[in-house]
Coordinates of N, CA and C in Angstrom, one line a residue:
M1 N -30.6 118.2 -65.4 CA -30.8 119.4 -66.1 C -30.0 120.5 -65.4
A2 N -29.2 121.3 -66.2 CA -28.4 122.4 -65.6 C -29.2 123.6 -65.3
V3 N -28.9 124.2 -64.2 CA -29.6 125.5 -63.9 C -28.8 126.6 -64.4
L4 N -29.4 127.5 -65.2 CA -28.7 128.6 -65.8 C -28.9 129.8 -64.8
S5 N -27.8 130.6 -64.7 CA -27.8 131.8 -63.9 C -28.5 132.9 -64.7
P6 N -29.2 133.8 -64.1 CA -29.8 134.9 -64.8 C -28.7 135.8 -65.4
P7 N -28.9 136.4 -66.6 CA -27.9 137.2 -67.2 C -27.6 138.4 -66.4
S8 N -26.4 138.9 -66.5 CA -26.0 140.1 -65.7 C -26.7 141.3 -66.4
P9 N -27.0 142.3 -65.6 CA -27.7 143.5 -66.2 C -26.8 144.1 -67.3
P10 N -27.4 144.6 -68.3 CA -26.6 145.2 -69.4 C -26.0 146.6 -68.9
R11 N -24.8 146.9 -69.5 CA -24.2 148.2 -69.1 C -25.1 149.3 -69.8
P12 N -24.9 150.5 -69.3 CA -25.7 151.6 -69.9 C -25.5 151.8 -71.3
V13 N -26.5 152.2 -72.1 CA -26.4 152.4 -73.5 C -26.0 153.9 -73.7
L14 N -25.0 154.1 -74.5 CA -24.6 155.5 -74.8 C -25.4 156.0 -75.9
G15 N -25.8 157.3 -75.8 CA -26.7 157.9 -76.9 C -25.8 158.4 -78.0
L16 N -26.3 158.4 -79.2 CA -25.7 159.0 -80.4 C -26.5 160.3 -80.7
P17 N -25.9 161.2 -81.4 CA -24.6 161.3 -82.0 C -23.6 161.6 -80.9
V18 N -22.3 161.3 -81.2 CA -21.2 161.5 -80.3 C -20.1 162.4 -81.0
D19 N -19.3 162.9 -80.1 CA -18.2 163.8 -80.6 C -17.0 163.0 -81.0
A20 N -15.9 163.6 -81.5 CA -14.7 162.9 -81.9 C -14.0 162.2 -80.8
S21 N -14.0 162.8 -79.6 CA -13.4 162.2 -78.4 C -14.1 160.9 -78.1
T22 N -15.4 160.9 -78.1 CA -16.1 159.7 -77.8 C -15.9 158.6 -78.8
L23 N -15.9 159.0 -80.1 CA -15.6 158.0 -81.1 C -14.2 157.4 -81.0
A24 N -13.2 158.2 -80.6 CA -11.9 157.6 -80.3 C -11.9 156.6 -79.2
R25 N -12.7 156.9 -78.2 CA -12.9 155.9 -77.1 C -13.6 154.6 -77.5
L26 N -14.6 154.8 -78.4 CA -15.4 153.6 -78.8 C -14.5 152.8 -79.8
H27 N -13.7 153.4 -80.5 CA -12.8 152.7 -81.5 C -11.6 152.1 -80.9
G28 N -11.4 152.3 -79.6 CA -10.2 151.7 -78.9 C -9.0 152.5 -79.1
A29 N -9.1 153.7 -79.5 CA -7.9 154.6 -79.7 C -7.6 155.4 -78.5
A30 N -8.4 155.4 -77.5 CA -8.2 156.2 -76.3 C -8.9 155.4 -75.1
C31 N -8.4 155.7 -73.9 CA -9.0 155.1 -72.7 C -10.5 155.5 -72.6
I32 N -11.3 154.5 -72.3 CA -12.7 154.7 -72.2 C -13.1 155.6 -71.1
V33 N -12.3 155.6 -70.0 CA -12.6 156.4 -68.8 C -12.2 157.9 -69.0
C34 N -10.9 158.1 -69.3 CA -10.4 159.5 -69.3 C -10.0 160.0 -70.7
G35 N -10.0 159.2 -71.7 CA -9.7 159.6 -73.1 C -8.2 159.7 -73.4
D36 N -7.3 159.3 -72.4 CA -5.9 159.3 -72.6 C -5.5 158.4 -73.8
R37 N -4.7 158.9 -74.7 CA -4.2 158.1 -75.8 C -2.8 157.6 -75.7
S38 N -2.1 158.0 -74.6 CA -0.7 157.6 -74.5 C -0.6 156.4 -73.6
G39 N 0.6 155.9 -73.5 CA 0.9 154.7 -72.7 C 0.2 153.4 -73.3
P40 N 0.5 152.3 -72.6 CA -0.1 151.1 -73.1 C -1.6 151.1 -72.8
L41 N -2.5 150.8 -73.8 CA -3.9 150.7 -73.5 C -4.2 149.2 -73.6
A42 N -5.0 148.7 -72.6 CA -5.3 147.3 -72.5 C -6.8 147.1 -72.6
P43 N -7.3 145.9 -73.1 CA -8.7 145.6 -73.2 C -9.4 145.9 -71.9
A44 N -10.6 146.5 -72.0 CA -11.4 146.9 -70.8 C -12.8 146.5 -70.9
G45 N -13.1 145.5 -71.8 CA -14.5 145.1 -71.9 C -15.3 145.7 -73.0
Y46 N -16.6 145.9 -72.9 CA -17.4 146.4 -73.9 C -18.3 147.5 -73.4
V47 N -18.7 148.4 -74.3 CA -19.7 149.4 -74.0 C -20.7 149.3 -75.2
Y48 N -21.9 149.8 -75.0 CA -22.9 149.7 -76.0 C -23.5 151.0 -76.4
T49 N -23.8 151.2 -77.7 CA -24.5 152.4 -78.2 C -25.9 151.9 -78.8
G50 N -26.8 152.8 -78.8 CA -28.1 152.5 -79.3 C -28.1 152.6 -80.9
S51 N -28.8 151.7 -81.5 CA -28.9 151.8 -83.0 C -30.3 151.4 -83.4
G52 N -31.2 152.4 -83.5 CA -32.6 152.1 -83.8 C -33.1 151.3 -82.6
S53 N -33.6 150.1 -82.9 CA -34.2 149.3 -81.8 C -33.2 148.3 -81.2
G54 N -31.9 148.4 -81.7 CA -30.9 147.5 -81.2 C -29.8 148.1 -80.5
R55 N -28.7 147.4 -80.2 CA -27.5 147.9 -79.6 C -26.3 147.5 -80.3
L56 N -25.3 148.3 -80.4 CA -24.0 148.0 -81.0 C -23.0 147.9 -79.9
G57 N -22.2 146.8 -79.9 CA -21.2 146.6 -78.8 C -19.8 147.0 -79.4
W58 N -19.1 147.7 -78.5 CA -17.7 148.2 -78.9 C -16.7 147.7 -77.9
A59 N -15.7 147.0 -78.4 CA -14.6 146.6 -77.5 C -13.7 147.8 -77.2
V60 N -13.6 148.1 -75.9 CA -12.9 149.3 -75.5 C -11.7 149.0 -74.7
V61 N -10.8 150.0 -74.5 CA -9.5 149.9 -73.8 C -9.4 150.9 -72.7
A62 N -8.5 150.6 -71.8 CA -8.3 151.5 -70.7 C -6.8 151.7 -70.5
C63 N -6.4 152.9 -70.0 CA -5.0 153.2 -69.6 C -4.6 152.5 -68.3
P64 N -3.3 152.5 -68.0 CA -2.9 151.8 -66.8 C -3.7 152.3 -65.5
R65 N -4.0 153.6 -65.5 CA -4.6 154.2 -64.3 C -6.1 153.7 -64.1
H66 N -6.7 153.3 -65.2 CA -8.1 153.0 -65.2 C -8.5 151.5 -65.5
R67 N -7.5 150.7 -65.6 CA -7.7 149.3 -65.9 C -8.6 148.6 -65.0
D68 N -8.5 148.9 -63.7 CA -9.4 148.2 -62.7 C -10.7 149.0 -62.4
A69 N -10.9 150.1 -63.0 CA -12.0 151.0 -62.8 C -13.3 150.4 -63.4
R70 N -13.2 149.6 -64.4 CA -14.4 149.1 -65.1 C -15.0 147.9 -64.5

């Protein structure tokens, strides 16, 4: 029988409503850390927002300066 590791703790849930800058970050149009829209943006994992009793996951991106910050 395989032993399963405990799940990693979830990342913080962002509250809604959000402004246009936050939506750009959630939609992958800007760096999730600083909001920069220029330069190559690379995948940076997921963040979550609350939705009633559940969570919505968003694939986010980061600029070259913040790729290792997440």
